[in-house]
GROMACS .gro file of C-alpha atoms in nm:
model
  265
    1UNK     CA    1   0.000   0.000   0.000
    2UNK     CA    2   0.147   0.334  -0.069
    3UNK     CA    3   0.004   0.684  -0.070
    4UNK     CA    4   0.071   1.093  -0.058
    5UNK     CA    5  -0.100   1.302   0.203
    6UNK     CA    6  -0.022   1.696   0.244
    7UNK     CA    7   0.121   1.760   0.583
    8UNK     CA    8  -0.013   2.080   0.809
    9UNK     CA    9   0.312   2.261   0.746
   10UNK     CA   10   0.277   2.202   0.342
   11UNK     CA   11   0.491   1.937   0.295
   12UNK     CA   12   0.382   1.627   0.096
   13UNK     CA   13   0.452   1.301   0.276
   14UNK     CA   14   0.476   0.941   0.083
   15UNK     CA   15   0.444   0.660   0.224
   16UNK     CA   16   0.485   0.297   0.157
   17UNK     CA   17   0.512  -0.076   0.280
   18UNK     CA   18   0.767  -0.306   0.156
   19UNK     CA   19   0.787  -0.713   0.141
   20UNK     CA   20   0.804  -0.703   0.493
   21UNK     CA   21   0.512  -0.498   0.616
   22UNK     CA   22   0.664  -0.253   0.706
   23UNK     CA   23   0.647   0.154   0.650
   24UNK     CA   24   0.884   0.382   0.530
   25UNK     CA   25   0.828   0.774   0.459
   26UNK     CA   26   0.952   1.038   0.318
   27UNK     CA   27   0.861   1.387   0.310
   28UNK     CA   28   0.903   1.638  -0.046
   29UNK     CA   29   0.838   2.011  -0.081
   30UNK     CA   30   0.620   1.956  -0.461
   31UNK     CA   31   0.391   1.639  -0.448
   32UNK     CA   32   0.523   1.616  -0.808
   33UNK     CA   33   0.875   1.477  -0.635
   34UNK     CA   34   0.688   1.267  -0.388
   35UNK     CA   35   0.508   1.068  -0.707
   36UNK     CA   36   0.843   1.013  -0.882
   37UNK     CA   37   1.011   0.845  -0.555
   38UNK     CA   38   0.661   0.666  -0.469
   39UNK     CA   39   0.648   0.590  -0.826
   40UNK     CA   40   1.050   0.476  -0.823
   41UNK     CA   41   0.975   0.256  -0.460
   42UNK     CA   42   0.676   0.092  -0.627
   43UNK     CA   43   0.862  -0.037  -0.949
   44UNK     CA   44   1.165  -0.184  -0.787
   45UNK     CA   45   0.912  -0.349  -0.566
   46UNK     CA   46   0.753  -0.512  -0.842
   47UNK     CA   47   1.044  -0.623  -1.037
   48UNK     CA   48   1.227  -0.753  -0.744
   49UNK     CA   49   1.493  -0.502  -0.731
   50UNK     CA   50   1.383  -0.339  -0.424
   51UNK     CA   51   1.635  -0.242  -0.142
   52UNK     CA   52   1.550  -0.173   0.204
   53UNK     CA   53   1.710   0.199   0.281
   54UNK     CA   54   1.814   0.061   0.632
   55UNK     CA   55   1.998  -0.198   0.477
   56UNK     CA   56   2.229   0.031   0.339
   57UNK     CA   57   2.337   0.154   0.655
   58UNK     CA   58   2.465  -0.189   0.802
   59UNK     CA   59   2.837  -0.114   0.846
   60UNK     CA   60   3.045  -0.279   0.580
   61UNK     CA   61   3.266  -0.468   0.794
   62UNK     CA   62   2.957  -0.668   0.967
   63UNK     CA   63   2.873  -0.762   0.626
   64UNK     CA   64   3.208  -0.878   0.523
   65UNK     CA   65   3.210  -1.056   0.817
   66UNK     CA   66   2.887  -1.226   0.783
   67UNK     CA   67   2.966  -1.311   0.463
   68UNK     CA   68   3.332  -1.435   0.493
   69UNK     CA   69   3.225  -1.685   0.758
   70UNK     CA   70   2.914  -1.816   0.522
   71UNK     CA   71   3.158  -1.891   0.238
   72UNK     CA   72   3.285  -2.265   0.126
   73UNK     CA   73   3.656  -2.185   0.136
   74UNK     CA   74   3.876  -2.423   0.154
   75UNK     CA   75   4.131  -2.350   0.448
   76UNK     CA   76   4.429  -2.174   0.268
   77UNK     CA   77   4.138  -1.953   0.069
   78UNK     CA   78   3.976  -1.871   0.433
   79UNK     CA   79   4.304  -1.780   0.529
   80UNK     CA   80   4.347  -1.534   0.232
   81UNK     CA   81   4.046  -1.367   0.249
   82UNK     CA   82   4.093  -1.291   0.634
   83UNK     CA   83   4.396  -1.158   0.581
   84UNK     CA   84   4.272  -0.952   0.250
   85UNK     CA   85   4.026  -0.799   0.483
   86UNK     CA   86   4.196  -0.723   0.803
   87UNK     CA   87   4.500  -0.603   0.649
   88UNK     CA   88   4.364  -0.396   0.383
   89UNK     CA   89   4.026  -0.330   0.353
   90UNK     CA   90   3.899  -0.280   0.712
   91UNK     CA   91   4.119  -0.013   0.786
   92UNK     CA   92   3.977   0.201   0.525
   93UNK     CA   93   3.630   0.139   0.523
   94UNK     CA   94   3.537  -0.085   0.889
   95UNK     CA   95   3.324   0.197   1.028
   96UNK     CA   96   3.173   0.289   0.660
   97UNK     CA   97   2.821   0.204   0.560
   98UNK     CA   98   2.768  -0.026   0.277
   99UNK     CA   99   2.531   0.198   0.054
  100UNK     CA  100   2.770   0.476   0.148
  101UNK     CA  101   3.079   0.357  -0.024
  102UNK     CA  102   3.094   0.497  -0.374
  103UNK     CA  103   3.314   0.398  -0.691
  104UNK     CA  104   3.545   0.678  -0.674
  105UNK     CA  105   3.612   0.529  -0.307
  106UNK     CA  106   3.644   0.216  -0.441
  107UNK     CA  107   3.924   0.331  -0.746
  108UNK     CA  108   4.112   0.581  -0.447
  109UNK     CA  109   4.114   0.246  -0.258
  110UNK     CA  110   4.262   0.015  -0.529
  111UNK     CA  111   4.536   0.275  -0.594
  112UNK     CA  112   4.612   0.310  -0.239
  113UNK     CA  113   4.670  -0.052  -0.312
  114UNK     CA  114   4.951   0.038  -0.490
  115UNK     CA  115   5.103   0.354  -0.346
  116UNK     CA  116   5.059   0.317   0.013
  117UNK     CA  117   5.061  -0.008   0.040
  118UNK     CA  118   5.341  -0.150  -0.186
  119UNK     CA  119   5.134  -0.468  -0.342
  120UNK     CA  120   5.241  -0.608  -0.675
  121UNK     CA  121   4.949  -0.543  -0.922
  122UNK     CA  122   4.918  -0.929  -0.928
  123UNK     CA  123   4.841  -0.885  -0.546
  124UNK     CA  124   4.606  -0.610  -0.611
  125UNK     CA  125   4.371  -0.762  -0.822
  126UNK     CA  126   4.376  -1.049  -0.582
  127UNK     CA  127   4.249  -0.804  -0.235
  128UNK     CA  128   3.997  -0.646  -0.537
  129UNK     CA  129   3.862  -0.945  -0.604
  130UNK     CA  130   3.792  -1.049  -0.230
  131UNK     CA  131   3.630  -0.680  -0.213
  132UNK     CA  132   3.463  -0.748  -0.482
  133UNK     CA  133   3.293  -1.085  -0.356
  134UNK     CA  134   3.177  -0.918  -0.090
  135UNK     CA  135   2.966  -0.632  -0.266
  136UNK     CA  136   2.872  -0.904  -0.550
  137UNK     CA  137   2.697  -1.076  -0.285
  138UNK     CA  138   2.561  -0.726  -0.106
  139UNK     CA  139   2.390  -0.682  -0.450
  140UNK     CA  140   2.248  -1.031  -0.432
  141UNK     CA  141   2.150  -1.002  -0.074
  142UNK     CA  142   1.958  -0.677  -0.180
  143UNK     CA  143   2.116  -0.474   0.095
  144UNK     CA  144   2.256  -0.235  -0.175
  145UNK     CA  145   2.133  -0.140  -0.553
  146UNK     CA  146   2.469  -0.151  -0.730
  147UNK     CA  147   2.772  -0.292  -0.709
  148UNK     CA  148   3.079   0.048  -0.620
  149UNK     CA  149   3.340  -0.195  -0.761
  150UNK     CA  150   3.248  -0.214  -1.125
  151UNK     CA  151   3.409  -0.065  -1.386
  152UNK     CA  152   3.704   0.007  -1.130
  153UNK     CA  153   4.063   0.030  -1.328
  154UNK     CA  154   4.321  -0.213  -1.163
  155UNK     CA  155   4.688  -0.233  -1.280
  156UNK     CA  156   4.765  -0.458  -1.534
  157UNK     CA  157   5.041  -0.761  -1.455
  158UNK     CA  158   5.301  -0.822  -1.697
  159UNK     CA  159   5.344  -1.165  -1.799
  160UNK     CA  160   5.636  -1.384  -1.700
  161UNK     CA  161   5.789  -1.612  -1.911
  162UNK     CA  162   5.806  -1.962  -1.786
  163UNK     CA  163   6.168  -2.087  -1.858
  164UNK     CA  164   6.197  -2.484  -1.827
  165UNK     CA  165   6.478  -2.615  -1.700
  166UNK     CA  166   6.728  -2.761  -1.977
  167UNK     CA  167   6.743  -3.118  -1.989
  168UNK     CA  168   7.051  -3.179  -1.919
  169UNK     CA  169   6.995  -2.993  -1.580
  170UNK     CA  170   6.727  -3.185  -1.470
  171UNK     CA  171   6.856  -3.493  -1.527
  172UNK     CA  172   7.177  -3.372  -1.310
  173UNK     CA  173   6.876  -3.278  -1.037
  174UNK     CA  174   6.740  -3.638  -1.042
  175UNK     CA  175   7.095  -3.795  -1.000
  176UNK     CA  176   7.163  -3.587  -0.704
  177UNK     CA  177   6.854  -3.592  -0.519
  178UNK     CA  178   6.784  -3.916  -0.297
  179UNK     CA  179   6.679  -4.183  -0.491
  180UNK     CA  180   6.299  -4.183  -0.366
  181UNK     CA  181   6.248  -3.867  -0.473
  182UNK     CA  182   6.424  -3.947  -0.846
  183UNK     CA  183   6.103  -4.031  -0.971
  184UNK     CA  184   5.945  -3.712  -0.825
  185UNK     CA  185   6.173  -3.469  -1.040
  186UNK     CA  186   6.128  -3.628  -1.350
  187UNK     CA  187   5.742  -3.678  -1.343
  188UNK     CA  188   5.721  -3.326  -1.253
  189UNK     CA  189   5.944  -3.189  -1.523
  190UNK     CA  190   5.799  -3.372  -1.798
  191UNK     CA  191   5.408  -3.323  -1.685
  192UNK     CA  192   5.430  -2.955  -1.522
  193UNK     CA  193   5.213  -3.031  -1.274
  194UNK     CA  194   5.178  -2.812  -0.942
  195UNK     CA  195   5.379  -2.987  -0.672
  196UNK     CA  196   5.037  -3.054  -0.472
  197UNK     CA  197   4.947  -3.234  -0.728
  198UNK     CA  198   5.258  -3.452  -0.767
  199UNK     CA  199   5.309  -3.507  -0.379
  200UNK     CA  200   4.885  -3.595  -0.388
  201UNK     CA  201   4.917  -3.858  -0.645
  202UNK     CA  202   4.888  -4.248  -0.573
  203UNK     CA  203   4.892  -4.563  -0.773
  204UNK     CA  204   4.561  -4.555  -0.865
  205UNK     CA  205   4.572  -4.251  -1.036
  206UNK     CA  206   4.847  -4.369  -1.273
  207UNK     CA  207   4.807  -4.604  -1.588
  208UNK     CA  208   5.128  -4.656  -1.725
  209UNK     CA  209   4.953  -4.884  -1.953
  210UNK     CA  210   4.784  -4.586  -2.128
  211UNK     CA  211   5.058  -4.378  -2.026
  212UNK     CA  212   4.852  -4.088  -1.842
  213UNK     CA  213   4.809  -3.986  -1.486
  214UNK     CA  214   4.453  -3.831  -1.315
  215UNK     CA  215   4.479  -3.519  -1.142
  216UNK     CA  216   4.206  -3.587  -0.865
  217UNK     CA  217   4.355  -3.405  -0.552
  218UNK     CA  218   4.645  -3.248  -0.434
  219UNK     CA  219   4.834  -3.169  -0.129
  220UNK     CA  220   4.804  -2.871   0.077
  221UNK     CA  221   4.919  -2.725   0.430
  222UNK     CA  222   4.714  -2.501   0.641
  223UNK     CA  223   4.854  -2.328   1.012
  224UNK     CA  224   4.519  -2.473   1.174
  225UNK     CA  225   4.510  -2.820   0.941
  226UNK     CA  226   4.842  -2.866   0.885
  227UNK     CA  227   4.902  -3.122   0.611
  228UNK     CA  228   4.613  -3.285   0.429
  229UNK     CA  229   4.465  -3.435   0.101
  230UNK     CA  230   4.235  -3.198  -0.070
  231UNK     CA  231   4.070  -3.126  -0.392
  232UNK     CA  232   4.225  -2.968  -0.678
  233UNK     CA  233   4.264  -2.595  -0.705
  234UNK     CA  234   4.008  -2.529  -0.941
  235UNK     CA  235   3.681  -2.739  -1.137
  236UNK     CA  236   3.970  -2.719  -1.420
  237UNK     CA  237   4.216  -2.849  -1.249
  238UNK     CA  238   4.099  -3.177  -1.267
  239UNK     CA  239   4.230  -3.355  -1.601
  240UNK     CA  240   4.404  -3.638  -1.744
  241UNK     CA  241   4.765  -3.568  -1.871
  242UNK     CA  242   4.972  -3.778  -2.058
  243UNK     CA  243   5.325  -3.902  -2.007
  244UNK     CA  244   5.609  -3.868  -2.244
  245UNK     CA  245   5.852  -4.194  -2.247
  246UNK     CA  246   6.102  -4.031  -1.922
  247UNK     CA  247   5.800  -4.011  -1.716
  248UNK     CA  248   5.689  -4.405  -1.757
  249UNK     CA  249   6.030  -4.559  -1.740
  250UNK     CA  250   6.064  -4.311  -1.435
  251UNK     CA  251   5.781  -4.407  -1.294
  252UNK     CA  252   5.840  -4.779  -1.345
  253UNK     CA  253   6.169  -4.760  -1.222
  254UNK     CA  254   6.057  -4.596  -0.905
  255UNK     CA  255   5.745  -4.858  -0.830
  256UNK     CA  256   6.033  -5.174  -0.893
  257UNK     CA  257   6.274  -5.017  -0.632
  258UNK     CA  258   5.991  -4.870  -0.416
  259UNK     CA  259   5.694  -5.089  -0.377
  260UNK     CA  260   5.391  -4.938  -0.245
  261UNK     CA  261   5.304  -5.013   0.110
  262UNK     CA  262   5.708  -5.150   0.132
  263UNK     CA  263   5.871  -4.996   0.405
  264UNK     CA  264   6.104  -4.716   0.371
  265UNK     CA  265   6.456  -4.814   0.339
   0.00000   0.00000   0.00000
């Protein structure tokens, strides 16, 4: 229900309900403006892109908060993104309101980044993007109509080249490392995959008959978990790669002097 009424000192005075039941008003000087926010209120309630003005208000660092903790990160993400926000965002906007931080704050804050702060751009983009969660999900959560971090400029991050080792200096590497981890080296220099990956892989995962290996989980190391199996790093992550002729005869060699289940020796 909505409706305009003229007020005993002249003012016009619209009111409205919202999902909730409850009322919100607002008084104008012209009953002209009154209609175009009543008229404003009514559409976003109808198309489902209403946002309760109160909402805006809710500091941004409750938010975060609230939404951090409701996130499925694994523990070295959950980690990150605590750090992202106590370090660098909370000290900047922790006493802010949500609908009151704007895009230019946003762009002043991402420099800061930079400047004050000393992160590589590739670091950056990766506090942005935690930011940027958050108000993605604000948006969602209809606490606030748009999202301040769009269209913000970040620095761009040259690309490094990825040199290989040379042969000839890996294969020096596998005849001085102990001869359990022989294996280890070559697989990993002739597949390129992460060294979670190599240290989660177990027989069952390898068919030398086919000559591949699944990448299914990997290894990873957390302060409060310590070490532990988990999934790979991304949906993508998970793949089938094959192995070149050094990889099977190293992994063959390396299963005939080190059974699995056999006792270290």
């Amino acid at each position: 229900m909505a409706n305009i009424q003229k007020r005993p000192n002249n003012k016009w005075r619209a009111r409205y309900r919202d999902l909730d039941g409850k009322e919100h008003a607002r008084h104008f000087d012209r009953k002209i403006d009154a209609q175009r926010w009543l008229d404003e209120v009514t559409a976003s309630l109808v198309t489902g892109q209403y946002v309760d003005p109160r909402s805006t208000k809710k500091p941004f660092k409750d938010y975060a908060e609230e939404w951090r903790t409701r996130q499925p990160h694994r523990p070295s993400t959950a980690k990150a993104v605590a750090q992202h926000l106590r370090c660098y965002v909370y000290p900047a906007w922790e006493k802010r309101a949500l609908g009151a931080i704007k895009p230019g704050d946003v762009q002043s804050w991402v420099t800061g980044l930079s400047t004050t702060h000393n992160l590589a751009a590739s670091t950056t983009r990766t506090v942005f993007n935690t930011v940027n969660a958050v108000f993605r999900a604000a948006v969602r959560d209809r606490m606030i109509p748009h999202n301040p971090c769009e269209d913000a400029k970040l620095p761009s991050v040259p690309r490094k080249r990825i040199v290989p080792l040379p042969v000839n200096q890996v294969r020096r590497l596998a005849a001085e490392i102990p001869a359990r981890y022989r294996g280890l080296v070559l697989l990993g220099a002739a597949t390129g995959l992460r060294p979670g990956e190599l240290f989660g892989l177990q027989l069952r995962h390898v068919d030398l008959l086919h000559a591949t290996v699944s990448v299914e989980q990997q290894i990873q190391q957390a302060a409060k978990h310590g070490v532990y199996v988990g999934p790979p790093k991304t949906a993508r992550s998970y793949r089938t790669v094959p192995l070149p002729r050094i990889a099977v005869d190293a992994l063959k060699a390396h299963l005939r002097d080190f059974p699995v289940n056999a006792p270290e020796g």
